[in-house]
Tab-separated table of C-alpha atoms in Angstrom:
chain	number	residue	atom	x	y	z
B	20	UNK	CA	-23.131	-2.415	-9.641
B	21	UNK	CA	-26.223	-0.663	-8.274
B	22	UNK	CA	-28.784	0.749	-10.687
B	23	UNK	CA	-28.110	4.376	-11.584
B	24	UNK	CA	-30.795	6.945	-10.826
B	25	UNK	CA	-32.183	9.051	-13.676
B	26	UNK	CA	-29.760	11.960	-13.296
B	27	UNK	CA	-26.674	9.747	-13.036
B	28	UNK	CA	-27.881	7.585	-15.917
B	29	UNK	CA	-28.092	10.695	-18.104
B	30	UNK	CA	-24.535	11.655	-17.139
B	31	UNK	CA	-23.260	8.170	-17.954
B	32	UNK	CA	-25.065	8.171	-21.316
B	33	UNK	CA	-23.361	11.483	-22.104
B	34	UNK	CA	-19.982	9.979	-21.216
B	35	UNK	CA	-20.653	7.104	-23.631
B	36	UNK	CA	-21.742	9.495	-26.366
B	37	UNK	CA	-18.821	11.880	-25.998
B	38	UNK	CA	-16.146	9.196	-25.581
B	39	UNK	CA	-16.931	6.374	-28.018
B	40	UNK	CA	-14.794	3.240	-28.006
B	41	UNK	CA	-13.091	3.977	-24.671
B	42	UNK	CA	-14.186	0.898	-22.734
B	43	UNK	CA	-11.814	1.281	-19.782
B	44	UNK	CA	-12.858	4.884	-19.232
B	45	UNK	CA	-16.539	3.926	-19.416
B	46	UNK	CA	-15.912	1.182	-16.830
B	47	UNK	CA	-14.138	3.551	-14.440
B	48	UNK	CA	-16.879	6.188	-14.682
B	49	UNK	CA	-19.680	3.657	-14.164
B	50	UNK	CA	-17.904	2.234	-11.115
B	51	UNK	CA	-17.841	5.669	-9.465
B	52	UNK	CA	-21.340	6.749	-10.532
B	53	UNK	CA	-22.762	3.520	-9.128
B	54	UNK	CA	-21.736	4.695	-5.657
B	55	UNK	CA	-23.035	8.259	-5.859
B	56	UNK	CA	-26.809	7.721	-5.714
B	57	UNK	CA	-27.005	8.291	-1.918
B	58	UNK	CA	-24.786	11.369	-2.246
B	59	UNK	CA	-26.946	13.196	-4.799
B	60	UNK	CA	-30.072	12.213	-2.851
B	61	UNK	CA	-28.624	13.816	0.289
B	62	UNK	CA	-26.803	16.690	-1.467
B	63	UNK	CA	-28.548	17.598	-4.764
B	64	UNK	CA	-26.099	20.472	-5.336
B	65	UNK	CA	-23.423	17.924	-6.283
B	66	UNK	CA	-25.275	16.754	-9.391
B	67	UNK	CA	-24.049	19.624	-11.566
B	68	UNK	CA	-20.449	18.921	-10.548
B	69	UNK	CA	-20.466	15.252	-11.537
B	70	UNK	CA	-20.816	15.911	-15.265
B	71	UNK	CA	-17.921	18.394	-15.188
B	72	UNK	CA	-15.820	15.910	-13.245
B	73	UNK	CA	-16.256	13.331	-16.020
B	74	UNK	CA	-14.825	15.716	-18.634
B	75	UNK	CA	-11.043	16.342	-18.552
B	76	UNK	CA	-9.875	19.925	-18.271
B	77	UNK	CA	-7.395	19.259	-21.061
B	78	UNK	CA	-6.496	16.356	-23.385
B	79	UNK	CA	-3.151	16.503	-25.171
B	80	UNK	CA	-2.199	14.098	-27.997
B	81	UNK	CA	1.040	14.498	-29.905
B	82	UNK	CA	3.438	12.775	-32.300
B	83	UNK	CA	6.717	11.425	-30.898
B	84	UNK	CA	9.350	10.911	-33.646
B	85	UNK	CA	12.646	9.277	-32.630
B	86	UNK	CA	15.568	7.484	-34.275
B	87	UNK	CA	16.338	3.828	-33.470
B	88	UNK	CA	19.807	2.277	-33.328
B	89	UNK	CA	19.604	1.303	-36.993
B	90	UNK	CA	19.068	4.928	-37.982
B	91	UNK	CA	15.376	4.484	-38.833
B	92	UNK	CA	12.826	7.087	-37.809
B	93	UNK	CA	10.099	5.619	-35.583
B	94	UNK	CA	6.790	7.272	-34.719
B	95	UNK	CA	4.794	6.844	-31.527
B	96	UNK	CA	1.880	8.714	-30.061
B	97	UNK	CA	2.101	10.626	-26.780
B	98	UNK	CA	-0.715	11.535	-24.400
B	99	UNK	CA	-1.328	13.696	-21.350
B	100	UNK	CA	-4.812	14.027	-19.893
B	101	UNK	CA	-5.009	16.801	-17.312
B	102	UNK	CA	-8.251	15.730	-15.716
B	103	UNK	CA	-8.988	17.823	-12.638
B	104	UNK	CA	-6.990	20.468	-10.760
B	105	UNK	CA	-9.550	21.504	-8.133
B	106	UNK	CA	-7.326	20.273	-5.289
B	107	UNK	CA	-3.909	21.106	-6.703
B	108	UNK	CA	-1.639	20.667	-9.732
B	109	UNK	CA	-2.375	17.700	-11.975
B	110	UNK	CA	-0.548	14.632	-10.604
B	111	UNK	CA	-0.265	11.194	-12.137
B	112	UNK	CA	2.171	8.864	-13.847
B	113	UNK	CA	3.356	8.287	-17.385
B	114	UNK	CA	2.834	4.803	-18.853
B	115	UNK	CA	4.924	3.491	-21.770
B	116	UNK	CA	3.250	0.357	-23.115
B	117	UNK	CA	1.942	-0.737	-26.537
B	118	UNK	CA	-1.618	-1.008	-25.141
B	119	UNK	CA	-1.760	2.714	-24.381
B	120	UNK	CA	-4.405	4.784	-26.167
B	121	UNK	CA	-6.538	7.730	-25.099
B	122	UNK	CA	-9.161	5.531	-23.375
B	123	UNK	CA	-6.548	3.931	-21.096
B	124	UNK	CA	-5.093	7.322	-20.185
B	125	UNK	CA	-8.534	8.770	-19.445
B	126	UNK	CA	-9.499	5.830	-17.249
B	127	UNK	CA	-6.253	6.171	-15.307
B	128	UNK	CA	-6.614	9.958	-15.046
B	129	UNK	CA	-10.214	9.696	-13.842
B	130	UNK	CA	-9.225	7.175	-11.155
B	131	UNK	CA	-6.385	9.486	-10.172
B	132	UNK	CA	-8.808	12.297	-9.247
B	133	UNK	CA	-10.329	10.231	-6.436
B	134	UNK	CA	-7.122	8.467	-5.429
B	135	UNK	CA	-5.304	11.774	-5.001
B	136	UNK	CA	-8.243	13.242	-3.116
B	137	UNK	CA	-8.208	10.341	-0.657
B	138	UNK	CA	-4.587	11.008	0.289
B	139	UNK	CA	-5.638	14.342	1.800
B	140	UNK	CA	-2.732	16.010	0.000
B	141	UNK	CA	-3.098	19.032	-2.345
B	142	UNK	CA	-2.862	17.254	-5.704
B	143	UNK	CA	-5.233	17.031	-8.653
B	144	UNK	CA	-5.690	14.141	-11.077
B	145	UNK	CA	-3.959	13.487	-14.389
B	146	UNK	CA	-2.241	10.751	-16.381
B	147	UNK	CA	-0.122	10.370	-19.493
B	148	UNK	CA	2.028	8.065	-21.548
B	149	UNK	CA	2.719	6.595	-24.953
B	150	UNK	CA	2.228	3.441	-27.012
B	151	UNK	CA	6.038	3.129	-27.070
B	152	UNK	CA	7.269	-0.294	-25.914
B	153	UNK	CA	10.563	-0.074	-23.967
B	154	UNK	CA	11.013	-3.866	-23.969
B	155	UNK	CA	13.998	-4.905	-26.050
B	156	UNK	CA	15.103	-1.325	-26.656
B	157	UNK	CA	18.629	-0.119	-25.893
B	158	UNK	CA	19.345	2.616	-23.371
B	159	UNK	CA	20.176	4.912	-26.282
B	160	UNK	CA	16.833	4.266	-27.976
B	161	UNK	CA	14.935	4.834	-24.725
B	162	UNK	CA	16.874	8.061	-24.122
B	163	UNK	CA	16.093	9.385	-27.597
B	164	UNK	CA	12.425	8.487	-27.241
B	165	UNK	CA	12.179	10.159	-23.818
B	166	UNK	CA	13.900	13.292	-25.124
B	167	UNK	CA	11.494	13.542	-28.051
B	168	UNK	CA	8.504	12.878	-25.770
B	169	UNK	CA	9.556	15.625	-23.355
B	170	UNK	CA	10.311	18.073	-26.186
B	171	UNK	CA	6.556	18.254	-26.763
B	172	UNK	CA	5.271	17.660	-23.241
B	173	UNK	CA	7.468	20.159	-21.360
B	174	UNK	CA	5.315	23.161	-22.324
B	175	UNK	CA	2.389	21.697	-20.386
B	176	UNK	CA	4.306	20.908	-17.164
B	177	UNK	CA	5.370	22.794	-14.060
B	178	UNK	CA	5.477	22.290	-10.293
B	179	UNK	CA	2.296	24.382	-9.935
B	180	UNK	CA	0.683	23.073	-13.129
B	181	UNK	CA	1.256	19.378	-13.865
B	182	UNK	CA	3.717	16.987	-12.198
B	183	UNK	CA	4.103	13.557	-13.853
B	184	UNK	CA	5.665	10.481	-12.274
B	185	UNK	CA	6.395	6.948	-13.476
B	186	UNK	CA	4.032	4.067	-14.167
B	187	UNK	CA	4.306	0.841	-16.208
B	188	UNK	CA	7.385	1.082	-18.440
B	189	UNK	CA	8.605	4.287	-16.796
B	190	UNK	CA	11.102	3.826	-13.968
B	191	UNK	CA	14.097	5.724	-12.659
B	192	UNK	CA	15.981	5.482	-15.949
B	193	UNK	CA	13.144	7.007	-17.961
B	194	UNK	CA	12.436	9.705	-15.365
B	195	UNK	CA	16.109	10.675	-15.526
B	196	UNK	CA	16.052	11.079	-19.309
B	197	UNK	CA	12.780	13.014	-19.148
B	198	UNK	CA	14.004	15.346	-16.419
B	199	UNK	CA	17.296	15.928	-18.200
B	200	UNK	CA	15.485	17.046	-21.344
B	201	UNK	CA	13.108	19.266	-19.371
B	202	UNK	CA	16.077	20.920	-17.662
B	203	UNK	CA	17.896	21.319	-20.981
B	204	UNK	CA	14.925	22.967	-22.726
B	205	UNK	CA	13.787	25.253	-19.906
B	206	UNK	CA	17.192	26.116	-18.406
B	207	UNK	CA	15.627	25.561	-14.971
B	208	UNK	CA	16.438	23.003	-12.293
B	209	UNK	CA	12.808	22.592	-11.298
B	210	UNK	CA	12.974	19.512	-9.065
B	211	UNK	CA	9.252	19.504	-8.378
B	212	UNK	CA	8.229	19.060	-12.022
B	213	UNK	CA	8.726	15.262	-11.999
B	214	UNK	CA	8.634	12.718	-9.189
B	215	UNK	CA	10.312	9.350	-8.964
B	216	UNK	CA	13.723	10.964	-9.383
B	217	UNK	CA	17.000	9.436	-8.252
B	218	UNK	CA	17.885	9.927	-4.584
B	219	UNK	CA	21.037	11.892	-5.427
B	220	UNK	CA	19.125	14.520	-7.420
B	221	UNK	CA	15.886	15.282	-5.634
B	222	UNK	CA	14.155	11.929	-5.247
B	223	UNK	CA	12.415	10.632	-2.144
B	224	UNK	CA	13.145	7.632	0.004
B	225	UNK	CA	10.407	4.951	-0.206
B	226	UNK	CA	9.121	6.175	-3.595
B	227	UNK	CA	10.232	2.938	-5.279
B	228	UNK	CA	8.545	0.835	-2.617
B	229	UNK	CA	5.534	3.066	-1.980
B	230	UNK	CA	2.732	1.550	-4.079
B	231	UNK	CA	3.459	-2.021	-3.014
B	232	UNK	CA	4.034	-1.060	0.614
B	233	UNK	CA	0.910	1.084	0.633
B	234	UNK	CA	-1.360	-1.704	-0.642
B	235	UNK	CA	-0.069	-3.992	2.099
B	236	UNK	CA	-0.478	-1.300	4.770
B	237	UNK	CA	-4.103	-0.968	3.634
B	238	UNK	CA	-4.653	-4.750	3.756
B	239	UNK	CA	-3.085	-4.779	7.223
B	240	UNK	CA	-5.597	-2.175	8.377
B	241	UNK	CA	-8.408	-4.391	7.046
B	242	UNK	CA	-7.023	-7.293	9.079
B	243	UNK	CA	-6.840	-5.098	12.177
B	244	UNK	CA	-10.584	-4.333	11.982
B	245	UNK	CA	-11.187	-7.928	13.081
B	246	UNK	CA	-8.264	-8.018	15.526
B	247	UNK	CA	-6.064	-9.946	13.103
B	248	UNK	CA	-2.683	-9.390	11.430
B	249	UNK	CA	-0.496	-10.695	8.595
B	250	UNK	CA	1.307	-13.031	11.000
B	251	UNK	CA	1.079	-16.560	9.585
B	252	UNK	CA	-1.062	-15.548	6.598
B	253	UNK	CA	-0.552	-16.917	3.086
B	254	UNK	CA	-0.692	-14.396	0.271
B	255	UNK	CA	-0.554	-14.375	-3.522
B	256	UNK	CA	0.488	-11.448	-5.693
B	257	UNK	CA	-0.038	-11.062	-9.421
B	258	UNK	CA	2.714	-9.421	-11.404
B	259	UNK	CA	6.422	-9.279	-10.620
B	260	UNK	CA	7.176	-5.647	-11.379
B	261	UNK	CA	7.814	-2.820	-8.973
B	262	UNK	CA	4.447	-2.909	-7.184
B	263	UNK	CA	4.406	-6.694	-6.808
B	264	UNK	CA	7.995	-6.971	-5.589
B	265	UNK	CA	7.549	-4.441	-2.810
B	266	UNK	CA	4.155	-5.800	-1.824
B	267	UNK	CA	5.924	-9.152	-1.352
B	268	UNK	CA	8.657	-7.473	0.683
B	269	UNK	CA	6.248	-5.734	3.065
B	270	UNK	CA	4.037	-8.821	3.542
B	271	UNK	CA	7.125	-10.791	4.559
B	272	UNK	CA	8.182	-8.011	6.944
B	273	UNK	CA	4.745	-8.133	8.578
B	274	UNK	CA	4.945	-11.884	9.144
B	275	UNK	CA	3.026	-13.203	6.132
B	276	UNK	CA	4.271	-15.504	3.374
B	277	UNK	CA	3.799	-14.775	-0.324
B	278	UNK	CA	3.721	-18.147	-2.057
B	279	UNK	CA	3.016	-17.094	-5.662
B	280	UNK	CA	3.648	-14.274	-8.144
B	281	UNK	CA	3.428	-13.994	-11.923
B	282	UNK	CA	4.189	-12.245	-15.184
B	283	UNK	CA	2.478	-12.359	-18.575
B	284	UNK	CA	3.925	-15.837	-19.265
B	285	UNK	CA	2.502	-17.559	-16.173
B	286	UNK	CA	3.103	-17.860	-12.446
B	287	UNK	CA	5.423	-19.530	-9.944
B	288	UNK	CA	4.470	-21.244	-6.685
B	289	UNK	CA	7.085	-21.364	-3.933
B	290	UNK	CA	5.694	-22.863	-0.743
B	291	UNK	CA	8.742	-21.720	1.236
B	292	UNK	CA	7.892	-18.139	0.319
B	293	UNK	CA	9.056	-16.094	-2.645
B	294	UNK	CA	12.805	-15.398	-2.357
B	295	UNK	CA	12.890	-11.615	-2.594
B	296	UNK	CA	16.555	-11.292	-3.555
B	297	UNK	CA	16.142	-13.859	-6.320
B	298	UNK	CA	12.969	-12.336	-7.774
B	299	UNK	CA	14.636	-8.896	-7.794
B	300	UNK	CA	17.642	-10.341	-9.623
B	301	UNK	CA	15.450	-12.137	-12.183
B	302	UNK	CA	13.088	-9.226	-12.890
B	303	UNK	CA	15.048	-6.043	-12.121
B	304	UNK	CA	18.618	-7.008	-13.057
B	305	UNK	CA	18.391	-9.783	-15.640
B	306	UNK	CA	14.891	-8.788	-16.892
B	307	UNK	CA	14.003	-12.446	-17.502
B	308	UNK	CA	10.653	-14.244	-17.531
B	309	UNK	CA	9.226	-15.575	-14.269
B	310	UNK	CA	10.013	-19.180	-15.275
B	311	UNK	CA	13.677	-18.363	-14.655
B	312	UNK	CA	12.821	-17.941	-10.967
B	313	UNK	CA	11.542	-21.520	-10.733
B	314	UNK	CA	14.633	-22.839	-12.535
B	315	UNK	CA	17.023	-20.920	-10.284
B	316	UNK	CA	15.126	-21.647	-7.060
B	317	UNK	CA	14.826	-25.377	-7.674
B	318	UNK	CA	13.332	-27.724	-5.098
B	319	UNK	CA	9.536	-27.913	-5.107
B	320	UNK	CA	9.094	-24.518	-6.784
B	321	UNK	CA	6.948	-24.872	-9.886
B	322	UNK	CA	6.082	-22.752	-12.889
B	323	UNK	CA	2.554	-22.787	-14.362
B	324	UNK	CA	2.383	-21.461	-17.908
B	325	UNK	CA	-0.262	-19.094	-19.235
B	326	UNK	CA	-2.216	-18.548	-16.027
B	327	UNK	CA	-2.372	-16.156	-13.078
B	328	UNK	CA	-2.102	-16.937	-9.377
B	329	UNK	CA	-5.758	-17.108	-8.401
B	330	UNK	CA	-5.942	-20.913	-8.006
B	331	UNK	CA	-3.289	-20.936	-5.272
B	332	UNK	CA	-4.645	-21.319	-1.706
B	333	UNK	CA	-4.263	-18.056	0.215
B	334	UNK	CA	-5.747	-15.693	2.782
B	335	UNK	CA	-4.849	-12.402	1.063
B	336	UNK	CA	-4.512	-11.517	-2.632
B	337	UNK	CA	-2.851	-8.415	-4.055
B	338	UNK	CA	-3.488	-8.104	-7.831
B	339	UNK	CA	-0.620	-5.890	-8.991
B	340	UNK	CA	-0.210	-6.333	-12.743
B	341	UNK	CA	-2.650	-4.384	-14.947
B	342	UNK	CA	-6.281	-3.413	-15.479
B	343	UNK	CA	-8.975	-6.096	-15.777
B	344	UNK	CA	-6.563	-8.959	-15.120
B	345	UNK	CA	-8.843	-10.653	-12.571
B	346	UNK	CA	-12.184	-11.752	-14.056
B	347	UNK	CA	-15.353	-13.100	-12.488
B	348	UNK	CA	-14.175	-16.662	-13.124
B	349	UNK	CA	-10.811	-15.859	-11.542
B	350	UNK	CA	-12.586	-14.345	-8.544
B	351	UNK	CA	-14.619	-17.517	-8.061
B	352	UNK	CA	-11.410	-19.574	-8.084
B	353	UNK	CA	-9.791	-17.188	-5.612
B	354	UNK	CA	-12.756	-17.454	-3.241
B	355	UNK	CA	-12.641	-21.255	-3.537
B	356	UNK	CA	-8.913	-21.110	-2.745
B	357	UNK	CA	-9.697	-19.383	0.547
B	358	UNK	CA	-9.092	-15.718	-0.280
B	359	UNK	CA	-10.674	-13.438	2.312
B	360	UNK	CA	-9.061	-10.069	1.521
B	361	UNK	CA	-8.265	-8.546	-1.884
B	362	UNK	CA	-6.300	-5.289	-2.039
B	363	UNK	CA	-5.747	-3.878	-5.524
B	364	UNK	CA	-2.100	-2.968	-6.061
B	365	UNK	CA	-2.679	-2.111	-9.733
B	366	UNK	CA	-5.226	0.298	-11.208
B	367	UNK	CA	-8.621	-1.410	-11.641
B	368	UNK	CA	-7.205	-4.954	-11.962
B	369	UNK	CA	-10.551	-6.531	-11.004
B	370	UNK	CA	-13.422	-6.545	-13.491
B	371	UNK	CA	-16.942	-5.569	-12.342
B	372	UNK	CA	-17.891	-9.268	-12.406
B	373	UNK	CA	-14.996	-10.048	-10.070
B	374	UNK	CA	-15.996	-7.296	-7.650
B	375	UNK	CA	-19.540	-8.699	-7.620
B	376	UNK	CA	-18.250	-12.195	-6.817
B	377	UNK	CA	-16.196	-10.833	-3.921
B	378	UNK	CA	-19.167	-8.908	-2.534
B	379	UNK	CA	-21.436	-11.967	-2.681
B	380	UNK	CA	-18.782	-14.142	-1.010
B	381	UNK	CA	-18.116	-11.653	1.792
B	382	UNK	CA	-14.536	-11.018	0.680
B	383	UNK	CA	-13.225	-7.681	1.916
B	384	UNK	CA	-12.254	-5.809	-1.229
B	385	UNK	CA	-10.102	-2.669	-1.330
B	386	UNK	CA	-10.273	-0.825	-4.686
B	387	UNK	CA	-7.120	0.542	-6.278
B	388	UNK	CA	-8.072	4.195	-5.809
B	389	UNK	CA	-7.707	3.558	-2.072
B	390	UNK	CA	-5.319	0.621	-1.713
B	391	UNK	CA	-2.693	1.701	-4.253
B	392	UNK	CA	-2.667	5.390	-3.335
B	393	UNK	CA	0.696	4.953	-1.603
B	394	UNK	CA	2.639	5.681	-4.781
B	395	UNK	CA	1.084	9.054	-5.474
B	396	UNK	CA	1.086	9.914	-1.769
B	397	UNK	CA	4.848	9.451	-1.633
B	398	UNK	CA	5.194	11.403	-4.876
B	399	UNK	CA	3.439	14.273	-3.115
B	400	UNK	CA	5.859	13.872	-0.212
B	401	UNK	CA	8.698	14.114	-2.756
B	402	UNK	CA	7.164	17.369	-4.029
B	403	UNK	CA	7.031	18.619	-0.439
B	404	UNK	CA	10.722	17.828	0.098
B	405	UNK	CA	11.651	19.484	-3.218
B	406	UNK	CA	9.729	22.641	-2.313
B	407	UNK	CA	11.559	22.938	1.027
B	408	UNK	CA	14.944	21.791	-0.387
B	409	UNK	CA	14.847	19.000	2.189
B	410	UNK	CA	15.485	15.248	2.279
B	411	UNK	CA	13.859	12.846	4.720
B	412	UNK	CA	15.070	9.492	6.035
B	413	UNK	CA	13.627	6.186	4.846
B	414	UNK	CA	12.127	5.508	8.274
B	415	UNK	CA	10.414	8.888	8.546
B	416	UNK	CA	9.033	8.729	4.993
B	417	UNK	CA	7.730	5.185	5.491
B	418	UNK	CA	6.064	6.319	8.717
B	419	UNK	CA	4.361	9.162	6.827
B	420	UNK	CA	3.204	6.679	4.168
B	421	UNK	CA	1.802	4.277	6.769
B	422	UNK	CA	-0.067	7.152	8.448
B	423	UNK	CA	-1.559	8.283	5.130
B	424	UNK	CA	-2.706	4.746	4.236
B	425	UNK	CA	-4.256	4.323	7.689
B	426	UNK	CA	-6.081	7.619	7.188
B	427	UNK	CA	-7.405	6.524	3.789
B	428	UNK	CA	-8.610	3.227	5.249
B	429	UNK	CA	-10.390	4.881	8.169
B	430	UNK	CA	-11.926	7.549	5.929
B	431	UNK	CA	-13.301	4.907	3.543
B	432	UNK	CA	-14.857	2.930	6.408
B	433	UNK	CA	-16.372	6.005	8.070
B	434	UNK	CA	-17.850	7.277	4.787
B	435	UNK	CA	-19.288	3.863	3.928
B	436	UNK	CA	-20.980	3.800	7.344
B	437	UNK	CA	-22.337	7.322	6.882
B	438	UNK	CA	-23.936	6.454	3.536
B	439	UNK	CA	-25.509	3.165	4.562
B	440	UNK	CA	-22.938	0.700	3.214
B	441	UNK	CA	-20.936	-0.433	6.279
B	442	UNK	CA	-17.715	-2.240	5.432
B	443	UNK	CA	-17.959	-1.440	1.704
B	444	UNK	CA	-14.579	0.025	0.785
B	445	UNK	CA	-15.643	0.705	-2.812
B	446	UNK	CA	-18.545	2.922	-1.771
B	447	UNK	CA	-16.471	4.591	0.932
B	448	UNK	CA	-13.544	5.360	-1.390
B	449	UNK	CA	-15.714	6.676	-4.221
B	450	UNK	CA	-17.853	8.928	-2.049
B	451	UNK	CA	-15.050	10.242	0.173
B	452	UNK	CA	-12.849	11.017	-2.819
B	453	UNK	CA	-15.718	12.607	-4.720
B	454	UNK	CA	-17.000	14.893	-1.963
B	455	UNK	CA	-13.655	16.584	-1.356
B	456	UNK	CA	-13.184	17.375	-5.060
B	457	UNK	CA	-16.830	18.398	-5.500
B	458	UNK	CA	-16.701	20.815	-2.571
B	459	UNK	CA	-13.582	22.465	-4.023
B	460	UNK	CA	-15.204	22.776	-7.466
B	461	UNK	CA	-18.363	24.323	-6.010
B	462	UNK	CA	-16.301	26.780	-3.990
B	463	UNK	CA	-14.441	27.919	-7.116
B	464	UNK	CA	-17.546	28.556	-9.224
B	465	UNK	CA	-17.884	27.294	-12.779
B	466	UNK	CA	-14.522	25.698	-13.539
């Protein structure tokens, strides 16, 4: 990270003071502020906007009581941080995971401001979720939790106000329960109030695949800058959830081979290439641990317990599990294993130490706010289809996604060049995303 100038240092100190104990949020803010020195030097009028941008417009915390299958009342905590609506209604996913607390939601919401800005679509930044753990819960328990969660949250939502989507722990099943309760309470069939819906009731083609596909489209654009492609490239992906699975699928479609993926128990190496049908069956249908893939696949496939994929020789890496999963030590191993391109499929999966290692080694690094913007971009396309009562084909929607990701890539590169950091996707993404939001905030006065 570059040294902050005096004005930006004051803003960061204020963030620390006003948000104690929220390490992930502090990390996300520092990462952005570290890029903005050249911007405030060239455009001093932006300085007053930065402090406002670091403070959410609204933070909502609420109790979520629900009844489990044994008839016991359980209590969880729900969150929605509506961070910035200068460009459009708040837009960002809901995460159900026991690690969730206000600092996680604020970090994700802050990242979402810049990610959504980079898409070029009219959407602001927000995020939400709960410390509820859906693992091991029955469909009935998940339904009752979602209904209780929405009973509080619905009053803050609307297609012109705040439009949640899914995230970790929130897939099509959960979105269905949430939408059903919203519809029941409001007596309105407001399709545009949630995205990630089922295809038969207002959902969009490619939404399931979008984040994984988008990260790979971005990595493909990086390869094209040197006249290269995915053809014949080895890749590793961390995670084996939605983002990871569809990153694997798109890499294979583009001619690459993903040889390793993981979950929280360890990773598998399959030199023939990860069998997509088998990994989908293991993780999406049977919901088993990744070791079951190695057992079912047989042959030379191996399972390595308690580690991630960063030791496996590769050309391209797509970290797609969770925040801060890839440390400085991991980054050094990845560089030693031959990694030349890293595209973040998850939100902030690489620690600052890891990003520094990549920079020093000349690895081309695409931050999540740029590389994983495909999910929210396709959510915005779903909103567009809902507003026009339309439904697009898979091919057309994927083409729109690819065009958006290409635009984000080119915008990041051009902005990095303009501000004296050629080839630096972090600087380009932070500054490009910031300027669009800042200009809107200045135009609207004190908001």
